[in-house]
Amino acid sequence: MAFFLGVFVALAVLAAPSAARSDATRTAESGLVASVRSHAICRCGCALQGDPELNAAAREYSEIVASGAALDAHGVLRQSLSARGVLDPFPYVFYGSAPPERFGEVEERLLAQLARLPEAEIRLYTHVGIGIHARTRRRFLTRQVEWYVTVLLTQRAVSYSPLPRDPRPGERFLFEGEVHAPFREPQVLLTRPDGNTDVLDNFAVEPRRFRTYVCFGTQPGNYQLEIMGRYDMGPRVLGLASLNLRQPGEPSHYDVLLSAARSGTLVASAPRAAPPPASVADATALLFELVNRDRRRAGVPVLVEYAPLSAVARSHSEDMRDRGFFAHVSPRTGRLVERAESAGIAYVRIGENIAVGQNVREAQEALMRSPGHRMNLLDPEFTHLGVGIAFETDAQGRQRVFVTENFLVPPSD
């Protein structure tokens, strides 16, 4: 579960490559880490841990943002974290920029955003990573320095054996580990480059452990590896990795992207022409369209909208927003099956996806990158769909959207 809280990019006529990290940026990073940790402790007694790998990923993402490119932040960060062996899923991402003398404004915006998060959400996070990239630009006859800041908050609820950093065609490796309390019943899933997803056999006998073998095929491309666990609030993604199978000596897409950002050859991208829908009705229609688009691409039948199921989905999205939680089980309405039965909905099978994002497109893209959610989205047995949207706007006018997708196989009669 993650979203973006602000982008502040200063335009310039000419840009020069940045200098190496300075004592000033190191000091600012340390101060910002201390502020975030202090906020978490004062708010709910949570002791966030630092992680050098998260810091490095945040610093590299700040470099990429400084280039002016408009990219899928979570896709880029997933590649960066995976390359470092970090499986923390769906990080909370804050990024902004300011000249060094106005860096305090960035810190104020960050702390204001953290204060808006529900306490239940803050409690989920276990680790923090912060990276600052200083970029010097020439504007006419003056040199201007801008600090680009990325802050990552993640939940780390699983321990696991190392992943292969450079997998080869046909490689098979043992992947084992343990989910942390309160989670149990781990599942490991793998989506292959052809889009098919497998639930891997678990040979462990303890209720919190997993032991399986991950096998790569001969087809180059991206493999999405996911660890899911269950707790009293339902299933949850606990680990997610993007593993790229490529030819020997071939650089990864992320390596190419970072190299271009550092050399100044990364082309700045224009934002998407179509703004995200501003109304619940338009966002709901777009989400329904995106789900069926993804199903058509996969060659499975499109889904029929079922209004009673959409009402259940919309109520759950609003419930999550209004009561500050993110889970399949609601403290108020219980599980999906209970919500469906309360609404008088009969079913043979029923399933649910939930997501939080900056907009509907981002939320749907995140669901498609998750093997477990992708299985629901592309399940050929499901015939009916209900989608629910709830918007939330912070004090600065920035928006995030709660998404619920309910899938149904109705009785044959």
mmCIF file of C-alpha atoms in Angstrom:
data_model
loop_
_atom_site.group_PDB
_atom_site.id
_atom_site.type_symbol
_atom_site.label_atom_id
_atom_site.label_comp_id
_atom_site.label_asym_id
_atom_site.label_seq_id
_atom_site.Cartn_x
_atom_site.Cartn_y
_atom_site.Cartn_z
ATOM 1 C CA MET A 1 0.000 0.000 0.000
ATOM 2 C CA ALA A 2 1.662 3.266 -1.205
ATOM 3 C CA PHE A 3 1.128 6.695 -2.774
ATOM 4 C CA PHE A 4 2.953 9.871 -3.831
ATOM 5 C CA LEU A 5 2.620 12.997 -1.778
ATOM 6 C CA GLY A 6 4.167 15.709 -3.890
ATOM 7 C CA VAL A 7 6.469 16.544 -6.757
ATOM 8 C CA PHE A 8 8.388 19.796 -6.794
ATOM 9 C CA VAL A 9 10.617 20.065 -9.867
ATOM 10 C CA ALA A 10 12.334 23.293 -10.814
ATOM 11 C CA LEU A 11 12.839 23.953 -14.533
ATOM 12 C CA ALA A 12 16.136 25.224 -15.877
ATOM 13 C CA VAL A 13 17.662 26.126 -19.201
ATOM 14 C CA LEU A 14 20.783 24.014 -18.789
ATOM 15 C CA ALA A 15 21.626 21.309 -16.267
ATOM 16 C CA ALA A 16 25.025 20.185 -15.082
ATOM 17 C CA PRO A 17 25.799 16.785 -13.576
ATOM 18 C CA SER A 18 25.581 16.789 -9.819
ATOM 19 C CA ALA A 19 28.572 16.628 -7.547
ATOM 20 C CA ALA A 20 29.232 13.733 -5.201
ATOM 21 C CA ARG A 21 27.366 13.572 -1.922
ATOM 22 C CA SER A 22 28.401 16.347 0.429
ATOM 23 C CA ASP A 23 28.623 16.585 4.178
ATOM 24 C CA ALA A 24 25.621 18.910 4.006
ATOM 25 C CA THR A 25 23.345 16.347 2.311
ATOM 26 C CA ARG A 26 24.537 13.602 4.679
ATOM 27 C CA THR A 27 23.710 15.813 7.655
ATOM 28 C CA ALA A 28 20.300 16.662 6.171
ATOM 29 C CA GLU A 29 19.543 12.974 5.590
ATOM 30 C CA SER A 30 20.460 12.106 9.162
ATOM 31 C CA GLY A 31 18.326 14.939 10.508
ATOM 32 C CA LEU A 32 15.338 13.911 8.414
ATOM 33 C CA VAL A 33 15.644 10.279 9.552
ATOM 34 C CA ALA A 34 15.680 11.466 13.162
ATOM 35 C CA SER A 35 12.569 13.604 12.570
ATOM 36 C CA VAL A 36 10.629 10.730 10.966
ATOM 37 C CA ARG A 37 11.643 8.307 13.726
ATOM 38 C CA SER A 38 10.692 10.814 16.411
ATOM 39 C CA HIS A 39 7.304 11.353 14.776
ATOM 40 C CA ALA A 40 6.602 7.604 14.690
ATOM 41 C CA ILE A 41 7.623 7.142 18.329
ATOM 42 C CA CYS A 42 5.555 10.094 19.562
ATOM 43 C CA ARG A 43 2.558 9.123 17.450
ATOM 44 C CA CYS A 44 2.248 5.424 18.283
ATOM 45 C CA GLY A 45 5.423 4.205 19.983
ATOM 46 C CA CYS A 46 6.787 2.673 16.761
ATOM 47 C CA ALA A 47 10.570 2.373 16.488
ATOM 48 C CA LEU A 48 11.395 2.614 12.775
ATOM 49 C CA GLN A 49 14.662 0.986 11.765
ATOM 50 C CA GLY A 50 17.082 2.435 9.241
ATOM 51 C CA ASP A 51 18.356 0.388 6.311
ATOM 52 C CA PRO A 52 21.356 1.304 4.101
ATOM 53 C CA GLU A 53 19.760 -0.486 1.140
ATOM 54 C CA LEU A 54 16.576 1.586 1.466
ATOM 55 C CA ASN A 55 18.707 4.735 1.742
ATOM 56 C CA ALA A 56 20.572 3.815 -1.452
ATOM 57 C CA ALA A 57 17.335 3.117 -3.333
ATOM 58 C CA ALA A 58 15.858 6.419 -2.149
ATOM 59 C CA ARG A 59 19.001 8.305 -3.155
ATOM 60 C CA GLU A 60 19.001 6.768 -6.636
ATOM 61 C CA TYR A 61 15.341 7.564 -7.107
ATOM 62 C CA SER A 62 16.064 11.178 -6.164
ATOM 63 C CA GLU A 63 18.689 11.192 -8.959
ATOM 64 C CA ILE A 64 16.120 9.954 -11.453
ATOM 65 C CA VAL A 65 13.508 12.501 -10.345
ATOM 66 C CA ALA A 66 16.137 15.256 -10.667
ATOM 67 C CA SER A 67 16.483 14.396 -14.368
ATOM 68 C CA GLY A 68 12.912 15.584 -14.908
ATOM 69 C CA ALA A 69 11.596 12.249 -16.163
ATOM 70 C CA ALA A 70 7.990 11.328 -15.350
ATOM 71 C CA LEU A 71 8.172 7.627 -14.500
ATOM 72 C CA ASP A 72 6.218 4.947 -12.684
ATOM 73 C CA ALA A 73 7.773 5.470 -9.253
ATOM 74 C CA HIS A 74 6.697 2.155 -7.777
ATOM 75 C CA GLY A 75 7.833 0.198 -10.823
ATOM 76 C CA VAL A 76 11.262 1.858 -10.722
ATOM 77 C CA LEU A 77 11.599 1.412 -6.963
ATOM 78 C CA ARG A 78 10.567 -2.246 -7.203
ATOM 79 C CA GLN A 79 13.416 -2.878 -9.658
ATOM 80 C CA SER A 80 15.879 -0.976 -7.464
ATOM 81 C CA LEU A 81 14.862 -2.742 -4.245
ATOM 82 C CA SER A 82 14.788 -6.168 -5.906
ATOM 83 C CA ALA A 83 18.323 -5.696 -7.203
ATOM 84 C CA ARG A 84 19.347 -5.107 -3.574
ATOM 85 C CA GLY A 85 17.510 -8.179 -2.314
ATOM 86 C CA VAL A 86 14.833 -6.120 -0.531
ATOM 87 C CA LEU A 87 11.292 -7.517 -0.860
ATOM 88 C CA ASP A 88 9.401 -4.881 1.178
ATOM 89 C CA PRO A 89 6.164 -4.435 -0.825
ATOM 90 C CA PHE A 90 4.416 -1.208 -1.827
ATOM 91 C CA PRO A 91 6.494 1.397 0.046
ATOM 92 C CA TYR A 92 4.991 4.670 1.145
ATOM 93 C CA VAL A 93 6.786 7.239 -1.015
ATOM 94 C CA PHE A 94 7.280 10.940 -0.358
ATOM 95 C CA TYR A 95 9.389 13.082 -2.631
ATOM 96 C CA GLY A 96 9.971 16.800 -3.014
ATOM 97 C CA SER A 97 12.647 19.350 -3.755
ATOM 98 C CA ALA A 98 13.909 22.711 -2.560
ATOM 99 C CA PRO A 99 17.120 24.750 -2.494
ATOM 100 C CA PRO A 100 19.312 23.867 0.511
ATOM 101 C CA GLU A 101 18.372 27.057 2.333
ATOM 102 C CA ARG A 102 14.679 26.079 2.115
ATOM 103 C CA PHE A 103 15.116 22.406 2.962
ATOM 104 C CA GLY A 104 13.138 22.940 6.152
ATOM 105 C CA GLU A 105 10.019 23.451 4.013
ATOM 106 C CA VAL A 106 10.361 19.931 2.604
ATOM 107 C CA GLU A 107 10.677 18.525 6.120
ATOM 108 C CA GLU A 108 7.566 20.445 7.196
ATOM 109 C CA ARG A 109 5.571 19.061 4.256
ATOM 110 C CA LEU A 110 6.729 15.527 5.025
ATOM 111 C CA LEU A 111 5.804 15.705 8.714
ATOM 112 C CA ALA A 112 2.449 17.270 7.841
ATOM 113 C CA GLN A 113 1.719 14.345 5.524
ATOM 114 C CA LEU A 114 2.755 11.777 8.120
ATOM 115 C CA ALA A 115 0.465 13.462 10.650
ATOM 116 C CA ARG A 116 -2.435 12.894 8.232
ATOM 117 C CA LEU A 117 -1.870 9.136 8.056
ATOM 118 C CA PRO A 118 -4.080 6.988 10.284
ATOM 119 C CA GLU A 119 -2.295 5.606 13.328
ATOM 120 C CA ALA A 120 -3.119 2.068 12.167
ATOM 121 C CA GLU A 121 -1.182 2.722 8.955
ATOM 122 C CA ILE A 122 1.824 4.207 10.736
ATOM 123 C CA ARG A 123 1.992 1.118 12.950
ATOM 124 C CA LEU A 124 2.466 -1.097 9.899
ATOM 125 C CA TYR A 125 5.790 0.464 8.927
ATOM 126 C CA THR A 126 8.992 -1.011 10.311
ATOM 127 C CA HIS A 127 11.783 0.589 8.235
ATOM 128 C CA VAL A 128 12.690 3.981 6.838
ATOM 129 C CA GLY A 129 15.036 5.005 4.020
ATOM 130 C CA ILE A 130 15.909 8.564 3.015
ATOM 131 C CA GLY A 131 18.032 9.794 0.119
ATOM 132 C CA ILE A 132 18.948 13.315 -1.010
ATOM 133 C CA HIS A 133 20.437 14.138 -4.399
ATOM 134 C CA ALA A 134 21.951 17.594 -4.963
ATOM 135 C CA ARG A 135 21.763 18.868 -8.532
ATOM 136 C CA THR A 136 23.395 22.037 -9.809
ATOM 137 C CA ARG A 137 21.734 23.828 -12.722
ATOM 138 C CA ARG A 138 22.772 26.850 -14.715
ATOM 139 C CA ARG A 139 20.093 29.439 -15.296
ATOM 140 C CA PHE A 140 21.445 32.220 -17.420
ATOM 141 C CA LEU A 141 24.542 33.462 -15.545
ATOM 142 C CA THR A 142 23.787 31.932 -12.159
ATOM 143 C CA ARG A 143 24.233 28.471 -10.677
ATOM 144 C CA GLN A 144 21.311 27.100 -8.721
ATOM 145 C CA VAL A 145 21.478 24.103 -6.365
ATOM 146 C CA GLU A 146 18.381 22.023 -5.759
ATOM 147 C CA TRP A 147 18.070 19.178 -3.250
ATOM 148 C CA TYR A 148 15.802 16.322 -4.349
ATOM 149 C CA VAL A 149 14.475 14.243 -1.459
ATOM 150 C CA THR A 150 12.907 10.783 -1.429
ATOM 151 C CA VAL A 151 11.546 9.164 1.744
ATOM 152 C CA LEU A 152 10.522 5.493 1.854
ATOM 153 C CA LEU A 153 8.550 3.820 4.635
ATOM 154 C CA THR A 154 8.178 0.051 4.369
ATOM 155 C CA GLN A 155 6.732 -2.914 6.187
ATOM 156 C CA ARG A 156 9.141 -5.835 6.643
ATOM 157 C CA ALA A 157 7.189 -8.847 7.897
ATOM 158 C CA VAL A 158 9.123 -11.750 6.383
ATOM 159 C CA SER A 159 12.634 -13.213 6.578
ATOM 160 C CA TYR A 160 13.951 -15.108 3.548
ATOM 161 C CA SER A 161 16.985 -16.635 1.906
ATOM 162 C CA PRO A 162 18.949 -14.551 -0.652
ATOM 163 C CA LEU A 163 17.566 -14.171 -4.161
ATOM 164 C CA PRO A 164 19.758 -14.649 -7.252
ATOM 165 C CA ARG A 165 20.955 -11.231 -8.387
ATOM 166 C CA ASP A 166 21.510 -12.321 -11.972
ATOM 167 C CA PRO A 167 19.348 -15.383 -12.767
ATOM 168 C CA ARG A 168 20.077 -17.464 -15.860
ATOM 169 C CA PRO A 169 17.753 -19.412 -18.196
ATOM 170 C CA GLY A 170 16.718 -22.722 -16.679
ATOM 171 C CA GLU A 171 18.094 -21.849 -13.228
ATOM 172 C CA ARG A 172 16.395 -23.409 -10.197
ATOM 173 C CA PHE A 173 16.975 -22.153 -6.669
ATOM 174 C CA LEU A 174 15.726 -22.927 -3.183
ATOM 175 C CA PHE A 175 13.717 -20.102 -1.634
ATOM 176 C CA GLU A 176 12.800 -20.394 2.029
ATOM 177 C CA GLY A 177 11.941 -18.230 4.970
ATOM 178 C CA GLU A 178 9.407 -17.306 7.612
ATOM 179 C CA VAL A 179 6.622 -14.736 7.949
ATOM 180 C CA HIS A 180 6.554 -12.764 11.179
ATOM 181 C CA ALA A 181 3.694 -12.709 13.683
ATOM 182 C CA PRO A 182 0.806 -12.018 13.417
ATOM 183 C CA PHE A 183 1.026 -13.475 9.908
ATOM 184 C CA ARG A 184 0.808 -17.187 9.102
ATOM 185 C CA GLU A 185 0.105 -19.622 6.237
ATOM 186 C CA PRO A 186 2.601 -18.169 3.740
ATOM 187 C CA GLN A 187 2.170 -18.687 0.014
ATOM 188 C CA VAL A 188 4.789 -18.023 -2.663
ATOM 189 C CA LEU A 189 3.548 -17.061 -6.123
ATOM 190 C CA LEU A 190 5.409 -16.467 -9.386
ATOM 191 C CA THR A 191 4.216 -14.588 -12.477
ATOM 192 C CA ARG A 192 6.238 -15.470 -15.582
ATOM 193 C CA PRO A 193 7.007 -13.273 -18.611
ATOM 194 C CA ASP A 194 4.070 -14.802 -20.518
ATOM 195 C CA GLY A 195 1.695 -13.487 -17.820
ATOM 196 C CA ASN A 196 0.836 -16.851 -16.269
ATOM 197 C CA THR A 197 0.928 -17.113 -12.474
ATOM 198 C CA ASP A 198 1.735 -20.212 -10.411
ATOM 199 C CA VAL A 199 1.273 -20.886 -6.711
ATOM 200 C CA LEU A 200 4.496 -22.689 -5.784
ATOM 201 C CA ASP A 201 4.477 -25.823 -3.646
ATOM 202 C CA ASN A 202 5.376 -25.202 -0.008
ATOM 203 C CA PHE A 203 7.422 -28.051 1.484
ATOM 204 C CA ALA A 204 7.693 -26.516 4.963
ATOM 205 C CA VAL A 205 5.629 -27.995 7.788
ATOM 206 C CA GLU A 206 5.690 -25.127 10.314
ATOM 207 C CA PRO A 207 2.681 -22.756 9.966
ATOM 208 C CA ARG A 208 4.803 -19.615 9.478
ATOM 209 C CA ARG A 209 7.566 -21.051 7.294
ATOM 210 C CA PHE A 210 7.867 -21.567 3.551
ATOM 211 C CA ARG A 211 10.271 -23.693 1.557
ATOM 212 C CA THR A 212 9.909 -23.901 -2.200
ATOM 213 C CA TYR A 213 11.854 -24.036 -5.449
ATOM 214 C CA VAL A 214 11.724 -21.212 -7.976
ATOM 215 C CA CYS A 215 12.413 -22.321 -11.535
ATOM 216 C CA PHE A 216 13.186 -19.939 -14.369
ATOM 217 C CA GLY A 217 12.286 -20.900 -17.920
ATOM 218 C CA THR A 218 14.230 -20.080 -21.041
ATOM 219 C CA GLN A 219 12.132 -17.050 -21.993
ATOM 220 C CA PRO A 220 13.866 -13.754 -21.124
ATOM 221 C CA GLY A 221 11.797 -11.159 -19.344
ATOM 222 C CA ASN A 222 10.412 -10.188 -15.986
ATOM 223 C CA TYR A 223 9.431 -12.652 -13.240
ATOM 224 C CA GLN A 224 7.348 -11.322 -10.346
ATOM 225 C CA LEU A 225 7.888 -13.237 -7.091
ATOM 226 C CA GLU A 226 5.442 -12.656 -4.262
ATOM 227 C CA ILE A 227 5.033 -13.827 -0.666
ATOM 228 C CA MET A 228 1.551 -13.654 0.810
ATOM 229 C CA GLY A 229 0.468 -14.339 4.382
ATOM 230 C CA ARG A 230 -2.773 -14.370 6.322
ATOM 231 C CA TYR A 231 -3.771 -12.765 9.616
ATOM 232 C CA ASP A 232 -6.999 -11.877 11.368
ATOM 233 C CA MET A 233 -7.664 -9.065 8.874
ATOM 234 C CA GLY A 234 -7.337 -11.370 5.864
ATOM 235 C CA PRO A 235 -4.586 -12.030 3.285
ATOM 236 C CA ARG A 236 -1.763 -9.527 2.771
ATOM 237 C CA VAL A 237 1.217 -9.182 0.446
ATOM 238 C CA LEU A 238 4.363 -9.424 2.588
ATOM 239 C CA GLY A 239 7.081 -9.591 -0.060
ATOM 240 C CA LEU A 240 7.392 -8.694 -3.730
ATOM 241 C CA ALA A 241 10.403 -8.927 -6.048
ATOM 242 C CA SER A 242 10.964 -8.177 -9.708
ATOM 243 C CA LEU A 243 13.539 -10.598 -11.151
ATOM 244 C CA ASN A 244 14.816 -10.056 -14.687
ATOM 245 C CA LEU A 245 16.031 -12.943 -16.804
ATOM 246 C CA ARG A 246 18.332 -11.562 -19.482
ATOM 247 C CA GLN A 247 21.175 -12.563 -21.739
ATOM 248 C CA PRO A 248 24.744 -12.699 -20.286
ATOM 249 C CA GLY A 249 26.264 -9.229 -20.248
ATOM 250 C CA GLU A 250 22.946 -7.515 -20.991
ATOM 251 C CA PRO A 251 22.280 -4.622 -18.572
ATOM 252 C CA SER A 252 18.984 -4.460 -16.751
ATOM 253 C CA HIS A 253 16.390 -1.850 -17.643
ATOM 254 C CA TYR A 254 17.030 -0.188 -14.278
ATOM 255 C CA ASP A 255 20.793 -0.027 -14.887
ATOM 256 C CA VAL A 256 20.171 1.674 -18.231
ATOM 257 C CA LEU A 257 17.709 4.116 -16.657
ATOM 258 C CA LEU A 258 20.039 5.089 -13.801
ATOM 259 C CA SER A 259 23.021 5.446 -16.125
ATOM 260 C CA ALA A 260 21.050 7.779 -18.391
ATOM 261 C CA ALA A 261 19.952 9.879 -15.416
ATOM 262 C CA ARG A 262 23.543 10.209 -14.204
ATOM 263 C CA SER A 263 24.933 11.073 -17.632
ATOM 264 C CA GLY A 264 22.246 13.645 -18.339
ATOM 265 C CA THR A 265 20.876 11.736 -21.334
ATOM 266 C CA LEU A 266 17.569 10.668 -19.778
ATOM 267 C CA VAL A 267 14.863 12.473 -21.720
ATOM 268 C CA ALA A 268 12.409 14.374 -19.557
ATOM 269 C CA SER A 269 8.897 13.055 -20.083
ATOM 270 C CA ALA A 270 5.715 15.058 -20.304
ATOM 271 C CA PRO A 271 2.933 14.115 -17.879
ATOM 272 C CA ARG A 272 0.075 12.013 -19.179
ATOM 273 C CA ALA A 273 -2.248 14.026 -21.399
ATOM 274 C CA ALA A 274 -5.438 12.751 -19.739
ATOM 275 C CA PRO A 275 -5.784 13.840 -16.095
ATOM 276 C CA PRO A 276 -7.122 11.260 -13.654
ATOM 277 C CA PRO A 277 -10.902 11.283 -13.130
ATOM 278 C CA ALA A 278 -12.020 13.752 -10.496
ATOM 279 C CA SER A 279 -15.414 12.214 -9.700
ATOM 280 C CA VAL A 280 -16.273 8.871 -8.139
ATOM 281 C CA ALA A 281 -18.525 7.998 -11.079
ATOM 282 C CA ASP A 282 -15.804 8.674 -13.682
ATOM 283 C CA ALA A 283 -13.142 6.854 -11.641
ATOM 284 C CA THR A 284 -15.446 3.853 -11.219
ATOM 285 C CA ALA A 285 -16.123 3.713 -14.960
ATOM 286 C CA LEU A 286 -12.392 3.956 -15.710
ATOM 287 C CA LEU A 287 -11.527 1.179 -13.257
ATOM 288 C CA PHE A 288 -14.122 -1.129 -14.800
ATOM 289 C CA GLU A 289 -12.685 -0.352 -18.236
ATOM 290 C CA LEU A 290 -9.104 -1.026 -17.067
ATOM 291 C CA VAL A 291 -10.019 -4.389 -15.540
ATOM 292 C CA ASN A 292 -11.637 -5.569 -18.758
ATOM 293 C CA ARG A 293 -8.778 -4.151 -20.824
ATOM 294 C CA ASP A 294 -6.334 -6.289 -18.856
ATOM 295 C CA ARG A 295 -8.550 -9.340 -19.271
ATOM 296 C CA ARG A 296 -8.829 -8.820 -23.027
ATOM 297 C CA ARG A 297 -5.050 -8.544 -23.269
ATOM 298 C CA ALA A 298 -4.770 -11.876 -21.443
ATOM 299 C CA GLY A 299 -7.323 -13.514 -23.722
ATOM 300 C CA VAL A 300 -9.966 -14.160 -21.031
ATOM 301 C CA PRO A 301 -13.655 -13.136 -21.193
ATOM 302 C CA VAL A 302 -14.568 -9.665 -19.990
ATOM 303 C CA LEU A 303 -16.633 -9.232 -16.844
ATOM 304 C CA VAL A 304 -20.195 -8.000 -16.535
ATOM 305 C CA GLU A 305 -20.880 -5.230 -14.053
ATOM 306 C CA TYR A 306 -23.098 -6.305 -11.154
ATOM 307 C CA ALA A 307 -24.561 -3.280 -9.363
ATOM 308 C CA PRO A 308 -25.219 -4.934 -5.947
ATOM 309 C CA LEU A 309 -21.600 -6.112 -5.867
ATOM 310 C CA SER A 310 -20.394 -2.601 -6.767
ATOM 311 C CA ALA A 311 -22.385 -1.238 -3.838
ATOM 312 C CA VAL A 312 -20.607 -3.690 -1.511
ATOM 313 C CA ALA A 313 -17.224 -2.730 -2.987
ATOM 314 C CA ARG A 314 -17.913 1.006 -2.708
ATOM 315 C CA SER A 315 -19.013 0.635 0.918
ATOM 316 C CA HIS A 316 -15.777 -1.232 1.757
ATOM 317 C CA SER A 317 -13.583 1.437 0.118
ATOM 318 C CA GLU A 318 -15.405 4.139 2.084
ATOM 319 C CA ASP A 319 -15.111 2.061 5.263
ATOM 320 C CA MET A 320 -11.326 1.755 4.841
ATOM 321 C CA ARG A 321 -10.989 5.490 4.193
ATOM 322 C CA ASP A 322 -13.264 6.613 7.030
ATOM 323 C CA ARG A 323 -11.917 4.212 9.686
ATOM 324 C CA GLY A 324 -8.229 4.369 8.793
ATOM 325 C CA PHE A 325 -7.483 0.738 7.928
ATOM 326 C CA PHE A 326 -6.455 -1.214 4.828
ATOM 327 C CA ALA A 327 -7.525 -4.851 4.890
ATOM 328 C CA HIS A 328 -10.025 -7.340 3.529
ATOM 329 C CA VAL A 329 -11.628 -7.818 6.954
ATOM 330 C CA SER A 330 -13.445 -4.781 8.318
ATOM 331 C CA PRO A 331 -13.872 -4.248 12.062
ATOM 332 C CA ARG A 332 -17.409 -3.088 11.217
ATOM 333 C CA THR A 333 -18.637 -5.370 8.411
ATOM 334 C CA GLY A 334 -16.373 -8.417 8.692
ATOM 335 C CA ARG A 335 -15.202 -10.496 5.723
ATOM 336 C CA LEU A 336 -16.198 -10.226 2.073
ATOM 337 C CA VAL A 337 -18.485 -13.257 2.336
ATOM 338 C CA GLU A 338 -20.301 -11.621 5.244
ATOM 339 C CA ARG A 339 -20.649 -8.343 3.348
ATOM 340 C CA ALA A 340 -22.033 -10.207 0.322
ATOM 341 C CA GLU A 341 -24.487 -12.221 2.393
ATOM 342 C CA SER A 342 -25.686 -9.086 4.205
ATOM 343 C CA ALA A 343 -26.419 -7.580 0.783
ATOM 344 C CA GLY A 344 -28.337 -10.696 -0.299
ATOM 345 C CA ILE A 345 -25.798 -11.643 -2.970
ATOM 346 C CA ALA A 346 -25.675 -15.352 -3.867
ATOM 347 C CA TYR A 347 -22.476 -16.797 -5.267
ATOM 348 C CA VAL A 348 -20.577 -19.959 -6.101
ATOM 349 C CA ARG A 349 -17.194 -18.202 -5.834
ATOM 350 C CA ILE A 350 -16.296 -14.708 -4.745
ATOM 351 C CA GLY A 351 -12.989 -12.847 -4.566
ATOM 352 C CA GLU A 352 -11.640 -9.417 -3.724
ATOM 353 C CA ASN A 353 -8.736 -7.089 -4.544
ATOM 354 C CA ILE A 354 -8.000 -3.888 -2.624
ATOM 355 C CA ALA A 355 -5.483 -1.151 -3.348
ATOM 356 C CA VAL A 356 -4.574 2.426 -2.463
ATOM 357 C CA GLY A 357 -2.949 4.719 -4.987
ATOM 358 C CA GLN A 358 -2.560 8.256 -6.184
ATOM 359 C CA ASN A 359 -5.140 7.528 -8.863
ATOM 360 C CA VAL A 360 -7.102 4.631 -10.355
ATOM 361 C CA ARG A 361 -4.550 3.828 -13.070
ATOM 362 C CA GLU A 362 -1.711 3.587 -10.561
ATOM 363 C CA ALA A 363 -3.781 1.338 -8.298
ATOM 364 C CA GLN A 364 -4.701 -1.001 -11.156
ATOM 365 C CA GLU A 365 -1.088 -1.187 -12.369
ATOM 366 C CA ALA A 366 0.028 -2.131 -8.856
ATOM 367 C CA LEU A 367 -2.586 -4.885 -8.679
ATOM 368 C CA MET A 368 -1.474 -6.307 -12.026
ATOM 369 C CA ARG A 369 2.152 -6.411 -10.805
ATOM 370 C CA SER A 370 1.115 -8.515 -7.796
ATOM 371 C CA PRO A 371 0.845 -12.213 -8.740
ATOM 372 C CA GLY A 372 -1.905 -12.933 -6.211
ATOM 373 C CA HIS A 373 -4.080 -10.005 -7.268
ATOM 374 C CA ARG A 374 -3.353 -10.724 -10.914
ATOM 375 C CA MET A 375 -4.791 -14.235 -10.480
ATOM 376 C CA ASN A 376 -8.106 -12.740 -9.373
ATOM 377 C CA LEU A 377 -8.110 -10.171 -12.178
ATOM 378 C CA LEU A 378 -7.451 -12.749 -14.900
ATOM 379 C CA ASP A 379 -9.370 -15.724 -13.470
ATOM 380 C CA PRO A 380 -11.454 -17.024 -16.427
ATOM 381 C CA GLU A 381 -14.095 -18.497 -14.116
ATOM 382 C CA PHE A 382 -15.201 -15.114 -12.759
ATOM 383 C CA THR A 383 -18.043 -13.608 -14.797
ATOM 384 C CA HIS A 384 -19.249 -10.581 -12.788
ATOM 385 C CA LEU A 385 -17.476 -7.581 -11.293
ATOM 386 C CA GLY A 386 -18.248 -4.892 -8.754
ATOM 387 C CA VAL A 387 -15.858 -1.967 -8.221
ATOM 388 C CA GLY A 388 -15.853 0.663 -5.502
ATOM 389 C CA ILE A 389 -13.950 3.946 -5.252
ATOM 390 C CA ALA A 390 -13.411 6.319 -2.333
ATOM 391 C CA PHE A 391 -11.334 9.495 -2.596
ATOM 392 C CA GLU A 392 -9.349 11.069 0.216
ATOM 393 C CA THR A 393 -7.836 14.556 -0.015
ATOM 394 C CA ASP A 394 -5.187 15.916 2.352
ATOM 395 C CA ALA A 395 -4.785 19.444 3.663
ATOM 396 C CA GLN A 396 -2.578 20.386 0.677
ATOM 397 C CA GLY A 397 -5.221 19.216 -1.808
ATOM 398 C CA ARG A 398 -3.348 16.061 -2.836
ATOM 399 C CA GLN A 399 -5.488 13.040 -3.418
ATOM 400 C CA ARG A 400 -5.337 9.280 -3.014
ATOM 401 C CA VAL A 401 -7.935 6.706 -3.926
ATOM 402 C CA PHE A 402 -9.106 3.554 -2.144
ATOM 403 C CA VAL A 403 -10.010 0.810 -4.621
ATOM 404 C CA THR A 404 -12.034 -2.365 -4.052
ATOM 405 C CA GLU A 405 -12.634 -4.912 -6.810
ATOM 406 C CA ASN A 406 -15.084 -7.754 -6.114
ATOM 407 C CA PHE A 407 -15.286 -10.749 -8.464
ATOM 408 C CA LEU A 408 -18.167 -13.214 -8.631
ATOM 409 C CA VAL A 409 -19.319 -16.537 -10.066
ATOM 410 C CA PRO A 410 -23.125 -16.536 -9.612
ATOM 411 C CA PRO A 411 -25.235 -19.651 -9.057
ATOM 412 C CA SER A 412 -26.127 -21.441 -12.282
ATOM 413 C CA ASP A 413 -29.863 -21.177 -11.685
#
